[in-house]
mmCIF file of C-alpha atoms in Angstrom:
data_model
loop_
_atom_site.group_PDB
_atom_site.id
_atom_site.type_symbol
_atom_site.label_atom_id
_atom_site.label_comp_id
_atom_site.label_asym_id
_atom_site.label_seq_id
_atom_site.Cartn_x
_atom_site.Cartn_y
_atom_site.Cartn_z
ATOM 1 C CA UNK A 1 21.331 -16.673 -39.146
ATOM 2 C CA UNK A 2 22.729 -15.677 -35.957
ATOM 3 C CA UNK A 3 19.126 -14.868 -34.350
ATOM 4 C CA UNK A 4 18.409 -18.388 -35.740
ATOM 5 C CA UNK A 5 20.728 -19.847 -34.167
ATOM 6 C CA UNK A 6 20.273 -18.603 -30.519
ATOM 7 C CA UNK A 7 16.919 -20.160 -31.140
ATOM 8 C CA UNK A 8 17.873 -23.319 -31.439
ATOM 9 C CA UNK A 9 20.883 -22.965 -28.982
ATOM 10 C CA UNK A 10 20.113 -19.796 -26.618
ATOM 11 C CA UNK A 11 23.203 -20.118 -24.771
ATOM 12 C CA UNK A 12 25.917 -19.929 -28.102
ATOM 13 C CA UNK A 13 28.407 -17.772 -26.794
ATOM 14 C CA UNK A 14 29.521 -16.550 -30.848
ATOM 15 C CA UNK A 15 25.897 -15.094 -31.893
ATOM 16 C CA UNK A 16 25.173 -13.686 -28.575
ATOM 17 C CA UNK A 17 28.277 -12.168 -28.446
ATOM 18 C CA UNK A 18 28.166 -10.742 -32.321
ATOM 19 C CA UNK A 19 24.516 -9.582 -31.814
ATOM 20 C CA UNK A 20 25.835 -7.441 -28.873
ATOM 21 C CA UNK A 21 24.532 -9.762 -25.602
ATOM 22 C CA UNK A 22 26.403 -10.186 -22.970
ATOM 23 C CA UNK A 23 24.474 -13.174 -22.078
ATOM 24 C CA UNK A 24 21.364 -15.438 -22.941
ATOM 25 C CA UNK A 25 18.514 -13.769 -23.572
ATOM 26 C CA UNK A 26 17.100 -14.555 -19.911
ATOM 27 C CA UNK A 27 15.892 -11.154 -19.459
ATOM 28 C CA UNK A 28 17.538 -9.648 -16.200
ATOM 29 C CA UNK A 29 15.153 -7.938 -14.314
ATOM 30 C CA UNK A 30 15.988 -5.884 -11.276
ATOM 31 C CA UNK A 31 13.041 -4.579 -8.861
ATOM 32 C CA UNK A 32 12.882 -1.926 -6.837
ATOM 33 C CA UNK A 33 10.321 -0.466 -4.398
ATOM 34 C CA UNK A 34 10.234 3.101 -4.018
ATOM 35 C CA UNK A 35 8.092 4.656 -1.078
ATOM 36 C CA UNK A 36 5.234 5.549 -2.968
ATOM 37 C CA UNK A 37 4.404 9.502 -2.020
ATOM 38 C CA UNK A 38 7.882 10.332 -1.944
ATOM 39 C CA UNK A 39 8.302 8.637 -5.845
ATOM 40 C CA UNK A 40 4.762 10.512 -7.121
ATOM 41 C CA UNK A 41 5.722 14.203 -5.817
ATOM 42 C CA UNK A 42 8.076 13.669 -8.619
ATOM 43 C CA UNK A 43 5.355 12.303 -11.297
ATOM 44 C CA UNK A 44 1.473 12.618 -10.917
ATOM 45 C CA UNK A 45 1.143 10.008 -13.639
ATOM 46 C CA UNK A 46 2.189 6.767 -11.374
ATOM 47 C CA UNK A 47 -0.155 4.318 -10.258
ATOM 48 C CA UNK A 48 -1.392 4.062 -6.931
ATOM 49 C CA UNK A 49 -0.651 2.197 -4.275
ATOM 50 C CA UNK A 50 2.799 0.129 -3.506
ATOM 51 C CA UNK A 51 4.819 1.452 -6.614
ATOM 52 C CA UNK A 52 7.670 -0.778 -7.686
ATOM 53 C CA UNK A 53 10.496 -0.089 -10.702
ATOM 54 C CA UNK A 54 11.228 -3.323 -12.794
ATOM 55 C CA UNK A 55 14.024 -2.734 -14.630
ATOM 56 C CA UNK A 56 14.674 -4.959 -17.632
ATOM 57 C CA UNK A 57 17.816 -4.570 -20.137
ATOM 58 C CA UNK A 58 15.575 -2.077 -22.441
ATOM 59 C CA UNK A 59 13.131 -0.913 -20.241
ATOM 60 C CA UNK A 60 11.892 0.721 -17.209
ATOM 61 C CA UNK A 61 8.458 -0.364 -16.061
ATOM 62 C CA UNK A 62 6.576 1.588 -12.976
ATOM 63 C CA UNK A 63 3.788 -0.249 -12.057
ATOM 64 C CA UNK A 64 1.758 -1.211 -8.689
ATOM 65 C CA UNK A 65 0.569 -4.360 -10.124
ATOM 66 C CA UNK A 66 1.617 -8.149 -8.977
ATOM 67 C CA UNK A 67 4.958 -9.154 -9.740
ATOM 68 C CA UNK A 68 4.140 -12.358 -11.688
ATOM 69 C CA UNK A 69 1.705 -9.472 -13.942
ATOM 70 C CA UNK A 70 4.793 -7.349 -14.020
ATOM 71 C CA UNK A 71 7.563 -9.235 -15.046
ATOM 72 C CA UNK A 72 5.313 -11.261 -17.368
ATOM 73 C CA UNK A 73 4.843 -7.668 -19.284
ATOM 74 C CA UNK A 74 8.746 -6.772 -19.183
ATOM 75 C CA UNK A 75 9.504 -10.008 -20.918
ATOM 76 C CA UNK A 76 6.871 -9.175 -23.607
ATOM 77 C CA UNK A 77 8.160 -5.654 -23.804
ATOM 78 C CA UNK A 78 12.152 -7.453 -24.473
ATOM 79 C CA UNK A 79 10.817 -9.741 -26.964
ATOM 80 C CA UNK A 80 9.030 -7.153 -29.136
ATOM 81 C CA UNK A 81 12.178 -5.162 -28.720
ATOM 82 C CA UNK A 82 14.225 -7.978 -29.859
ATOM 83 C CA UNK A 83 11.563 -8.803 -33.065
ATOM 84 C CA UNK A 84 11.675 -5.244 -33.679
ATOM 85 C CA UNK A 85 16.134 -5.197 -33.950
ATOM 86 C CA UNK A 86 15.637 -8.016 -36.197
ATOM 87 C CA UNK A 87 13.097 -7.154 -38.729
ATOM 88 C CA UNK A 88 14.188 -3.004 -38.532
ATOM 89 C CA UNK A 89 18.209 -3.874 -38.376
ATOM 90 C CA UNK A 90 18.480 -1.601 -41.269
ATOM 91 C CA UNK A 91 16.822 1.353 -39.554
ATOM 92 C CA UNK A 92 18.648 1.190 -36.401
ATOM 93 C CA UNK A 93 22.059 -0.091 -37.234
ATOM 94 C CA UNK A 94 24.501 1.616 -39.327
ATOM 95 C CA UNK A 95 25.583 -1.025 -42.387
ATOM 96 C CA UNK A 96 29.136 -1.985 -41.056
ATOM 97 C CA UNK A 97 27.558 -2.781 -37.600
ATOM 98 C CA UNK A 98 27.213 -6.430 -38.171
ATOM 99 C CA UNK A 99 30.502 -6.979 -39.817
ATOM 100 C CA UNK A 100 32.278 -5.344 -37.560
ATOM 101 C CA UNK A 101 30.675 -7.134 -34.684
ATOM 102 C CA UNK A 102 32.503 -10.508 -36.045
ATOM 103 C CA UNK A 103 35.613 -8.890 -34.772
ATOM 104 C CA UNK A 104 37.133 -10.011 -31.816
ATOM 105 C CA UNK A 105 37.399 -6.344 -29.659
ATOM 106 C CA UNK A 106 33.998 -3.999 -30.948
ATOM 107 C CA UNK A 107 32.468 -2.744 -27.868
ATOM 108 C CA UNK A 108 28.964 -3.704 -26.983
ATOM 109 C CA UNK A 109 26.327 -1.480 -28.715
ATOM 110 C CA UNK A 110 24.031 -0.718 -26.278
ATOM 111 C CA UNK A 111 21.244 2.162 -25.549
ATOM 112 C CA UNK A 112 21.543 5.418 -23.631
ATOM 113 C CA UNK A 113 18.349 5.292 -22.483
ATOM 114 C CA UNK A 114 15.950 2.625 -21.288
ATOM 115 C CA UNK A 115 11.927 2.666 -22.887
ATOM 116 C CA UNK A 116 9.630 3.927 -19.750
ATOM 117 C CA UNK A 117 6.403 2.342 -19.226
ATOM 118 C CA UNK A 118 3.712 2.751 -16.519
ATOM 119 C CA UNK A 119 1.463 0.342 -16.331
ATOM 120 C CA UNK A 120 -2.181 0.623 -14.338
ATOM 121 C CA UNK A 121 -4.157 -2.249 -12.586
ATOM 122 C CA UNK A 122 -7.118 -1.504 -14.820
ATOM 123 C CA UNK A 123 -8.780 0.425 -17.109
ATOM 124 C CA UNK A 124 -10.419 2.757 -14.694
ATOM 125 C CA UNK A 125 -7.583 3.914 -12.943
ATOM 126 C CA UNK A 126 -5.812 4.154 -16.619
ATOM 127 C CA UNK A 127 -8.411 6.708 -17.363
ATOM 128 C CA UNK A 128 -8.713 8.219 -13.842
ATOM 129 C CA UNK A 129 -4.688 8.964 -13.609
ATOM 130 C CA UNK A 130 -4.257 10.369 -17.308
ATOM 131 C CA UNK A 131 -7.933 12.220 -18.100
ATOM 132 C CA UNK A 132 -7.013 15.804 -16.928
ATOM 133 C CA UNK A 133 -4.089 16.514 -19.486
ATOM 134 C CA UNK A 134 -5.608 13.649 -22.276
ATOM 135 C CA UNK A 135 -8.821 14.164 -22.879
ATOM 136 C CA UNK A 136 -10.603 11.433 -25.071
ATOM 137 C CA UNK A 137 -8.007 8.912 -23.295
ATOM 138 C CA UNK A 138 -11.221 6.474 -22.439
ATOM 139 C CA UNK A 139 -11.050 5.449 -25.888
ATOM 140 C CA UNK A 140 -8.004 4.563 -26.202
ATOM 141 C CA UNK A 141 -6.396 1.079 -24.651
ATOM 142 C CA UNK A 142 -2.863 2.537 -24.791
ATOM 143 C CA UNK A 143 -1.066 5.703 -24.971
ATOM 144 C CA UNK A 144 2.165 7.109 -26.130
ATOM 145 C CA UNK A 145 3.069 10.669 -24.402
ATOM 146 C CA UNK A 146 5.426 11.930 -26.675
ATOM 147 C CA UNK A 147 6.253 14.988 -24.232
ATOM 148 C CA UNK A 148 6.887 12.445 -21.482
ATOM 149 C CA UNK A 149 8.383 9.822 -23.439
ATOM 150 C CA UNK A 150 6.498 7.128 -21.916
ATOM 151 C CA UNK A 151 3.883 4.181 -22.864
ATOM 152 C CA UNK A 152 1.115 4.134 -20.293
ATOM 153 C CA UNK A 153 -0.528 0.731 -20.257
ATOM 154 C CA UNK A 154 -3.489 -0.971 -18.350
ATOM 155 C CA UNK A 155 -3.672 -4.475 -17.475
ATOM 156 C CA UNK A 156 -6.158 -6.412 -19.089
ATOM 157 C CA UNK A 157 -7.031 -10.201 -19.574
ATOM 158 C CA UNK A 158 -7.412 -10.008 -23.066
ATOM 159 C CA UNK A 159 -5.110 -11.596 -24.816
ATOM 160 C CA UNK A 160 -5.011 -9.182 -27.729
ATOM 161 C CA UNK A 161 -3.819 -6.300 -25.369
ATOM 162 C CA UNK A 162 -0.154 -6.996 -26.721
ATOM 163 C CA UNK A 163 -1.316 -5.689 -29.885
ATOM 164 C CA UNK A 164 -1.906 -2.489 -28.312
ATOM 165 C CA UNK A 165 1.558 -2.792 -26.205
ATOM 166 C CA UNK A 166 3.700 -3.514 -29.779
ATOM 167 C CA UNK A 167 1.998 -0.436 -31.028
ATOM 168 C CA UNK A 168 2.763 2.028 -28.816
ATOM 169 C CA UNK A 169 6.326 1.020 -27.948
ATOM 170 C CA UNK A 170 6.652 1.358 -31.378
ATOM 171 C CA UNK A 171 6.803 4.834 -30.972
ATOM 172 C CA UNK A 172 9.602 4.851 -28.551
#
């Protein structure tokens, strides 16, 4: 009921406040450039050209692409994330969570970590930037590197592509 009701009223301060929000749901994404040679001595997996870091309330997102492409992604990425807390409360929550959330003083829960995601301009590069330590990556239109925890995405027009997204943020 109390997801409900944020989508009929988005701004009730009660539900966002129980589910742990410290405000609406307008994702708040902060971007920052990083000078791209100095940013890749540190990772070989980042895509070329201008890199910038888009950093949502859940996730990080490294990415050379057009910001209107990039912040378009991050908001899918938060409303998985937010589908996923609803219909897997039971996996990530422990059982008093909710209750005690109706209380006037419980701290926000919040995560340690943010999800990581690098995200390529296409398909080729994709396969270009990842090949040498995943082989068999060109048939895949997604990837989860466990070792790296991080989900390496291309950008695509298709409209399915999400599919692929949900999936391997799943793993994180």
């Amino acid at each position: 009921m109390l997801h409900e009701s944020l989508f009929h009223d988005p701004q009730n301060r009660n539900s966002l406040r129980v589910l742990g929000e410290k405000e609406s749901v307008k994702e708040r994404i902060r971007v920052t450039s990083y000078r791209a040679n100095q940013r890749r001595k540190q990772d070989e997996f980042l895509p070329k050209g201008e890199l910038k870091k888009y950093e949502s309330d859940n996730f990080l997102l490294y990415t050379s692409l057009d910001q209107q492409i990039a912040i378009k992604a991050i908001h899918d990425f938060e409303k998985f994330q937010a589908v996923w807390r609803q219909c897997f409360y039971s996996y990530w929550a422990k059982p008093s969570w909710l209750e005690r959330r109706f209380e006037k003083q419980v701290k926000p829960l919040s995560r340690s970590k943010k999800f990581m995601v690098v995200m390529y301009r296409n398909k080729e590069e994709y396969i270009r930037t990842l090949s040498a330590k995943n082989p068999g990556i060109e048939v895949s239109v997604g990837y989860y590197w466990f070792a790296k925890k991080t989900s390496f995405f291309f950008h695509d027009q298709d409209p399915n592509i999400s599919k692929t997204w949900i999936h391997e943020l799943t793993h994180q």
